[in-house]
mmCIF file of C-alpha atoms in Angstrom:
data_model
loop_
_atom_site.group_PDB
_atom_site.id
_atom_site.type_symbol
_atom_site.label_atom_id
_atom_site.label_comp_id
_atom_site.label_asym_id
_atom_site.label_seq_id
_atom_site.Cartn_x
_atom_site.Cartn_y
_atom_site.Cartn_z
ATOM 1 C CA MET A 9 92.020 110.531 90.420
ATOM 2 C CA PRO A 10 94.312 108.204 92.399
ATOM 3 C CA THR A 11 93.859 106.468 95.727
ATOM 4 C CA LEU A 12 96.339 107.630 98.343
ATOM 5 C CA ILE A 13 97.550 105.179 101.000
ATOM 6 C CA LEU A 14 98.887 107.157 103.955
ATOM 7 C CA VAL A 15 101.176 105.205 106.267
ATOM 8 C CA ARG A 16 102.234 106.680 109.570
ATOM 9 C CA HIS A 17 105.787 105.671 110.467
ATOM 10 C CA GLY A 18 106.224 102.778 112.886
ATOM 11 C CA ARG A 19 106.676 103.350 116.591
ATOM 12 C CA SER A 20 109.811 105.364 117.222
ATOM 13 C CA THR A 21 112.179 105.806 120.131
ATOM 14 C CA ALA A 22 110.698 109.272 120.629
ATOM 15 C CA ASN A 23 107.163 107.827 120.836
ATOM 16 C CA THR A 24 108.119 105.443 123.623
ATOM 17 C CA GLU A 25 110.123 108.103 125.473
ATOM 18 C CA GLY A 26 107.281 110.632 125.279
ATOM 19 C CA VAL A 27 109.407 113.129 123.358
ATOM 20 C CA LEU A 28 108.170 115.542 120.697
ATOM 21 C CA ALA A 29 110.666 114.625 117.987
ATOM 22 C CA GLY A 30 109.831 117.016 115.171
ATOM 23 C CA TRP A 31 112.811 117.224 112.819
ATOM 24 C CA THR A 32 115.338 116.141 115.453
ATOM 25 C CA PRO A 33 117.891 113.952 113.613
ATOM 26 C CA GLY A 34 118.576 110.357 114.586
ATOM 27 C CA VAL A 35 115.064 109.412 115.719
ATOM 28 C CA ALA A 36 114.769 105.777 114.659
ATOM 29 C CA LEU A 37 112.162 103.055 114.936
ATOM 30 C CA ASP A 38 112.232 101.107 118.174
ATOM 31 C CA GLU A 39 112.049 97.291 118.186
ATOM 32 C CA ARG A 40 108.288 97.234 117.889
ATOM 33 C CA GLY A 41 108.387 99.872 115.160
ATOM 34 C CA GLY A 42 110.772 97.672 113.196
ATOM 35 C CA GLU A 43 108.334 94.772 113.522
ATOM 36 C CA GLN A 44 105.495 96.991 112.333
ATOM 37 C CA ALA A 45 107.509 98.057 109.303
ATOM 38 C CA ALA A 46 108.413 94.448 108.506
ATOM 39 C CA ALA A 47 104.710 93.540 108.461
ATOM 40 C CA LEU A 48 103.790 96.366 106.086
ATOM 41 C CA PRO A 49 104.535 94.565 102.756
ATOM 42 C CA ALA A 50 102.091 91.753 103.606
ATOM 43 C CA ARG A 51 99.402 94.222 104.647
ATOM 44 C CA LEU A 52 99.699 96.013 101.297
ATOM 45 C CA ALA A 53 100.311 92.888 99.200
ATOM 46 C CA ALA A 54 96.990 93.082 97.323
ATOM 47 C CA LEU A 55 97.551 96.656 96.141
ATOM 48 C CA PRO A 56 99.118 97.544 92.763
ATOM 49 C CA ILE A 57 101.281 100.347 94.144
ATOM 50 C CA SER A 58 102.446 102.782 91.476
ATOM 51 C CA GLU A 59 104.657 105.115 93.491
ATOM 52 C CA VAL A 60 106.075 105.471 96.994
ATOM 53 C CA VAL A 61 106.568 108.922 98.512
ATOM 54 C CA THR A 62 108.119 109.458 101.927
ATOM 55 C CA SER A 63 109.033 112.094 104.437
ATOM 56 C CA PRO A 64 112.798 112.657 104.586
ATOM 57 C CA LEU A 65 112.933 111.808 108.291
ATOM 58 C CA GLN A 66 114.687 108.625 109.378
ATOM 59 C CA ARG A 67 111.690 106.967 111.047
ATOM 60 C CA CYS A 68 109.693 107.186 107.814
ATOM 61 C CA GLN A 69 112.591 106.016 105.667
ATOM 62 C CA GLU A 70 113.015 102.982 107.941
ATOM 63 C CA THR A 71 109.296 102.230 107.882
ATOM 64 C CA ILE A 72 109.072 102.154 104.099
ATOM 65 C CA ARG A 73 112.300 100.185 103.526
ATOM 66 C CA PRO A 74 110.778 96.667 103.862
ATOM 67 C CA LEU A 75 108.094 97.572 101.309
ATOM 68 C CA LEU A 76 110.746 98.717 98.843
ATOM 69 C CA GLU A 77 112.760 95.558 99.422
ATOM 70 C CA ALA A 78 109.644 93.444 98.776
ATOM 71 C CA ARG A 79 108.939 95.337 95.544
ATOM 72 C CA PRO A 80 112.249 95.926 93.779
ATOM 73 C CA GLY A 81 110.540 97.832 90.979
ATOM 74 C CA LEU A 82 109.591 100.659 93.322
ATOM 75 C CA THR A 83 111.808 103.523 94.451
ATOM 76 C CA ALA A 84 110.974 106.059 97.119
ATOM 77 C CA HIS A 85 110.563 109.741 96.278
ATOM 78 C CA THR A 86 111.484 111.998 99.196
ATOM 79 C CA GLU A 87 109.001 114.825 99.737
ATOM 80 C CA GLU A 88 109.966 117.555 102.211
ATOM 81 C CA ARG A 89 106.406 118.896 102.408
ATOM 82 C CA ILE A 90 105.087 115.777 104.125
ATOM 83 C CA GLY A 91 107.818 115.919 106.755
ATOM 84 C CA GLU A 92 106.829 116.433 110.369
ATOM 85 C CA CYS A 93 105.658 119.789 111.668
ATOM 86 C CA HIS A 94 108.567 122.077 112.530
ATOM 87 C CA TYR A 95 108.048 122.323 116.286
ATOM 88 C CA GLY A 96 110.951 124.720 116.721
ATOM 89 C CA ASP A 97 111.944 125.242 120.349
ATOM 90 C CA TRP A 98 109.590 122.464 121.403
ATOM 91 C CA SER A 99 111.504 119.840 119.412
ATOM 92 C CA GLY A 100 113.203 117.237 121.572
ATOM 93 C CA ARG A 101 111.265 118.191 124.709
ATOM 94 C CA LYS A 102 109.214 115.818 126.836
ATOM 95 C CA LEU A 103 105.487 116.044 126.171
ATOM 96 C CA ALA A 104 104.897 115.824 129.920
ATOM 97 C CA ASP A 105 106.904 119.045 130.344
ATOM 98 C CA LEU A 106 104.979 120.803 127.565
ATOM 99 C CA LYS A 107 101.457 120.089 128.817
ATOM 100 C CA ASP A 108 101.398 123.162 131.071
ATOM 101 C CA GLU A 109 102.684 125.552 128.403
ATOM 102 C CA PRO A 110 99.969 128.127 127.556
ATOM 103 C CA LEU A 111 100.454 127.362 123.862
ATOM 104 C CA MET A 112 99.431 123.735 124.411
ATOM 105 C CA GLU A 113 95.864 124.799 125.107
ATOM 106 C CA VAL A 114 95.839 126.608 121.755
ATOM 107 C CA VAL A 115 97.313 123.549 120.011
ATOM 108 C CA GLN A 116 94.512 121.434 121.460
ATOM 109 C CA ALA A 117 91.520 123.743 121.052
ATOM 110 C CA HIS A 118 92.427 126.184 118.273
ATOM 111 C CA PRO A 119 95.302 124.666 116.265
ATOM 112 C CA SER A 120 94.709 126.939 113.280
ATOM 113 C CA ALA A 121 96.025 129.760 115.494
ATOM 114 C CA ALA A 122 98.972 127.806 116.919
ATOM 115 C CA ALA A 123 102.520 128.669 115.874
ATOM 116 C CA PHE A 124 105.467 126.967 117.546
ATOM 117 C CA PRO A 125 108.238 129.236 118.870
ATOM 118 C CA GLY A 126 111.130 129.088 116.444
ATOM 119 C CA GLY A 127 109.106 126.741 114.214
ATOM 120 C CA GLU A 128 106.046 126.886 111.975
ATOM 121 C CA SER A 129 102.327 127.253 112.417
ATOM 122 C CA MET A 130 100.021 124.258 112.257
ATOM 123 C CA ARG A 131 98.152 126.054 109.486
ATOM 124 C CA ALA A 132 101.337 126.245 107.396
ATOM 125 C CA MET A 133 102.017 122.555 108.079
ATOM 126 C CA ALA A 134 98.542 121.571 106.867
ATOM 127 C CA THR A 135 98.768 123.793 103.792
ATOM 128 C CA ARG A 136 102.108 122.422 102.594
ATOM 129 C CA ALA A 137 100.975 118.825 103.093
ATOM 130 C CA ALA A 138 97.719 119.349 101.185
ATOM 131 C CA GLU A 139 99.568 121.071 98.348
ATOM 132 C CA ALA A 140 102.011 118.163 98.143
ATOM 133 C CA VAL A 141 99.163 115.628 97.915
ATOM 134 C CA ARG A 142 97.387 117.565 95.196
ATOM 135 C CA GLU A 143 100.561 117.780 93.129
ATOM 136 C CA TRP A 144 101.328 114.088 93.635
ATOM 137 C CA ASN A 145 97.754 113.151 92.718
ATOM 138 C CA ALA A 146 98.173 114.935 89.405
ATOM 139 C CA ARG A 147 101.600 113.407 88.793
ATOM 140 C CA VAL A 148 100.472 109.860 89.616
ATOM 141 C CA GLU A 149 97.365 110.175 87.453
ATOM 142 C CA ARG A 150 99.436 111.520 84.572
ATOM 143 C CA ASP A 151 102.013 108.721 84.791
ATOM 144 C CA HIS A 152 99.869 105.764 85.889
ATOM 145 C CA GLY A 153 96.225 106.549 85.173
ATOM 146 C CA ALA A 154 93.200 107.674 87.128
ATOM 147 C CA ASP A 155 92.803 104.383 89.024
ATOM 148 C CA ALA A 156 96.376 104.287 90.315
ATOM 149 C CA VAL A 157 97.248 103.613 93.955
ATOM 150 C CA TYR A 158 100.251 105.187 95.636
ATOM 151 C CA VAL A 159 101.760 105.263 99.125
ATOM 152 C CA MET A 160 102.901 108.163 101.271
ATOM 153 C CA CYS A 161 104.768 107.536 104.533
ATOM 154 C CA SER A 162 104.420 110.477 106.868
ATOM 155 C CA HIS A 163 103.678 111.590 110.438
ATOM 156 C CA GLY A 164 100.721 111.746 112.788
ATOM 157 C CA ASP A 165 99.888 115.447 112.606
ATOM 158 C CA ILE A 166 100.460 115.531 108.852
ATOM 159 C CA ILE A 167 98.113 112.599 108.249
ATOM 160 C CA LYS A 168 95.472 114.010 110.582
ATOM 161 C CA SER A 169 95.575 117.311 108.702
ATOM 162 C CA LEU A 170 95.183 115.516 105.355
ATOM 163 C CA VAL A 171 92.181 113.592 106.677
ATOM 164 C CA ALA A 172 90.625 116.848 107.873
ATOM 165 C CA ASP A 173 91.256 118.369 104.455
ATOM 166 C CA ALA A 174 89.641 115.390 102.709
ATOM 167 C CA LEU A 175 86.573 115.578 104.948
ATOM 168 C CA GLY A 176 86.236 119.336 104.629
ATOM 169 C CA LEU A 177 86.870 119.782 108.354
ATOM 170 C CA HIS A 178 88.267 122.981 109.779
ATOM 171 C CA LEU A 179 91.800 122.473 111.070
ATOM 172 C CA ASP A 180 90.516 123.296 114.558
ATOM 173 C CA LEU A 181 88.765 119.904 114.524
ATOM 174 C CA PHE A 182 91.750 117.809 113.444
ATOM 175 C CA GLN A 183 92.730 116.892 117.013
ATOM 176 C CA ARG A 184 89.615 114.689 117.092
ATOM 177 C CA ILE A 185 91.339 112.333 114.619
ATOM 178 C CA SER A 186 93.686 109.574 115.788
ATOM 179 C CA VAL A 187 96.256 107.639 113.739
ATOM 180 C CA GLU A 188 98.495 105.100 115.486
ATOM 181 C CA PRO A 189 102.041 104.135 114.507
ATOM 182 C CA CYS A 190 102.201 102.205 111.215
ATOM 183 C CA SER A 191 98.461 102.642 110.721
ATOM 184 C CA ILE A 192 97.057 102.853 107.204
ATOM 185 C CA THR A 193 94.689 105.613 106.114
ATOM 186 C CA ALA A 194 93.275 105.564 102.582
ATOM 187 C CA ILE A 195 91.748 108.456 100.673
ATOM 188 C CA ARG A 196 90.251 107.966 97.235
ATOM 189 C CA TYR A 197 90.266 111.215 95.278
ATOM 190 C CA THR A 198 87.730 111.948 92.550
ATOM 191 C CA ARG A 199 87.061 114.936 90.331
ATOM 192 C CA LEU A 200 84.418 116.313 92.710
ATOM 193 C CA ARG A 201 85.410 115.119 96.178
ATOM 194 C CA PRO A 202 87.686 112.817 98.186
ATOM 195 C CA PHE A 203 86.368 109.736 99.980
ATOM 196 C CA LEU A 204 87.936 108.578 103.241
ATOM 197 C CA VAL A 205 87.853 104.783 102.909
ATOM 198 C CA ARG A 206 90.187 103.751 105.759
ATOM 199 C CA LEU A 207 91.251 105.642 108.865
ATOM 200 C CA GLY A 208 94.100 104.623 111.146
ATOM 201 C CA ASP A 209 93.751 100.921 110.328
ATOM 202 C CA THR A 210 96.324 98.766 112.141
ATOM 203 C CA GLY A 211 94.427 95.476 112.015
ATOM 204 C CA ASP A 212 94.928 95.375 115.783
ATOM 205 C CA PHE A 213 92.271 96.431 118.288
ATOM 206 C CA ALA A 214 94.462 96.211 121.393
ATOM 207 C CA SER A 215 94.596 99.986 121.713
ATOM 208 C CA LEU A 216 90.808 100.027 122.258
ATOM 209 C CA ALA A 217 91.003 97.885 125.399
ATOM 210 C CA PRO A 218 90.494 99.686 128.737
ATOM 211 C CA ARG A 219 93.715 100.763 130.397
ATOM 212 C CA GLU A 220 94.695 101.074 134.043
ATOM 213 C CA GLU A 221 95.108 104.786 133.478
ATOM 214 C CA PRO A 222 92.401 106.153 131.161
ATOM 215 C CA PRO A 223 93.782 108.141 128.207
ATOM 216 C CA ALA A 224 93.846 111.905 128.651
ATOM 217 C CA GLY A 225 91.271 114.046 126.917
ATOM 218 C CA ASP A 226 93.957 115.974 125.060
ATOM 219 C CA ALA A 227 95.384 114.825 121.723
ATOM 220 C CA THR A 228 99.034 113.752 121.680
ATOM 221 C CA VAL A 229 100.948 116.336 119.687
ATOM 222 C CA GLY A 230 102.823 114.576 116.902
ATOM 223 C CA GLY A 231 100.821 111.367 117.455
ATOM 224 C CA GLY A 232 100.871 108.822 120.253
ATOM 225 C CA ALA A 233 102.806 105.597 120.716
ATOM 226 C CA GLY A 234 99.822 103.312 120.024
ATOM 227 C CA ALA A 235 98.818 100.259 122.032
ATOM 228 C CA PRO A 236 101.014 99.493 125.066
#
């Protein structure tokens, strides 16, 4: 079965502002995010990419655009099921204001039981994303062969849930996974099991350097902003 290259969108204006964007329209890449997207074609240059699939949200569309421009033979297929989690009433709110909400503790420690007010559950988010990948695996293998490589551009929580699915981890453990903006995660699917062959690879280790303020123990809902 194919190898899936998961690309998280580049750093967005919501990432730098500490806002939980969700499906809020008009959330674009910031300047650094644009630079990350521009570097993506060179990072993937050695791969024979068969298909490109992307979330419908603007920040993903902008991230994948330089890759499409570098490879005129590719077109992007928009896939609603790999769009960001529907955070409902939390969408557009500052993460700093949400940290004391009782639901945030559930999101951190027991995400399989978390459902956002006016939105969807994290379990439903993970299920739709996994179903989309399985269907795209079959489609890519049918059209391009079992050794094909294809790209999906999606969001932090979506990618983390797909990694958990590939590793056979319960969704309650997915907050232990971290994927930075414009990082590359690769999963090679086989008939019997998936293999996680890259996780959150940016080619940049700056985010591992000690910071003046140590990172919090909680996971950043929706994914963090990456290295400062």
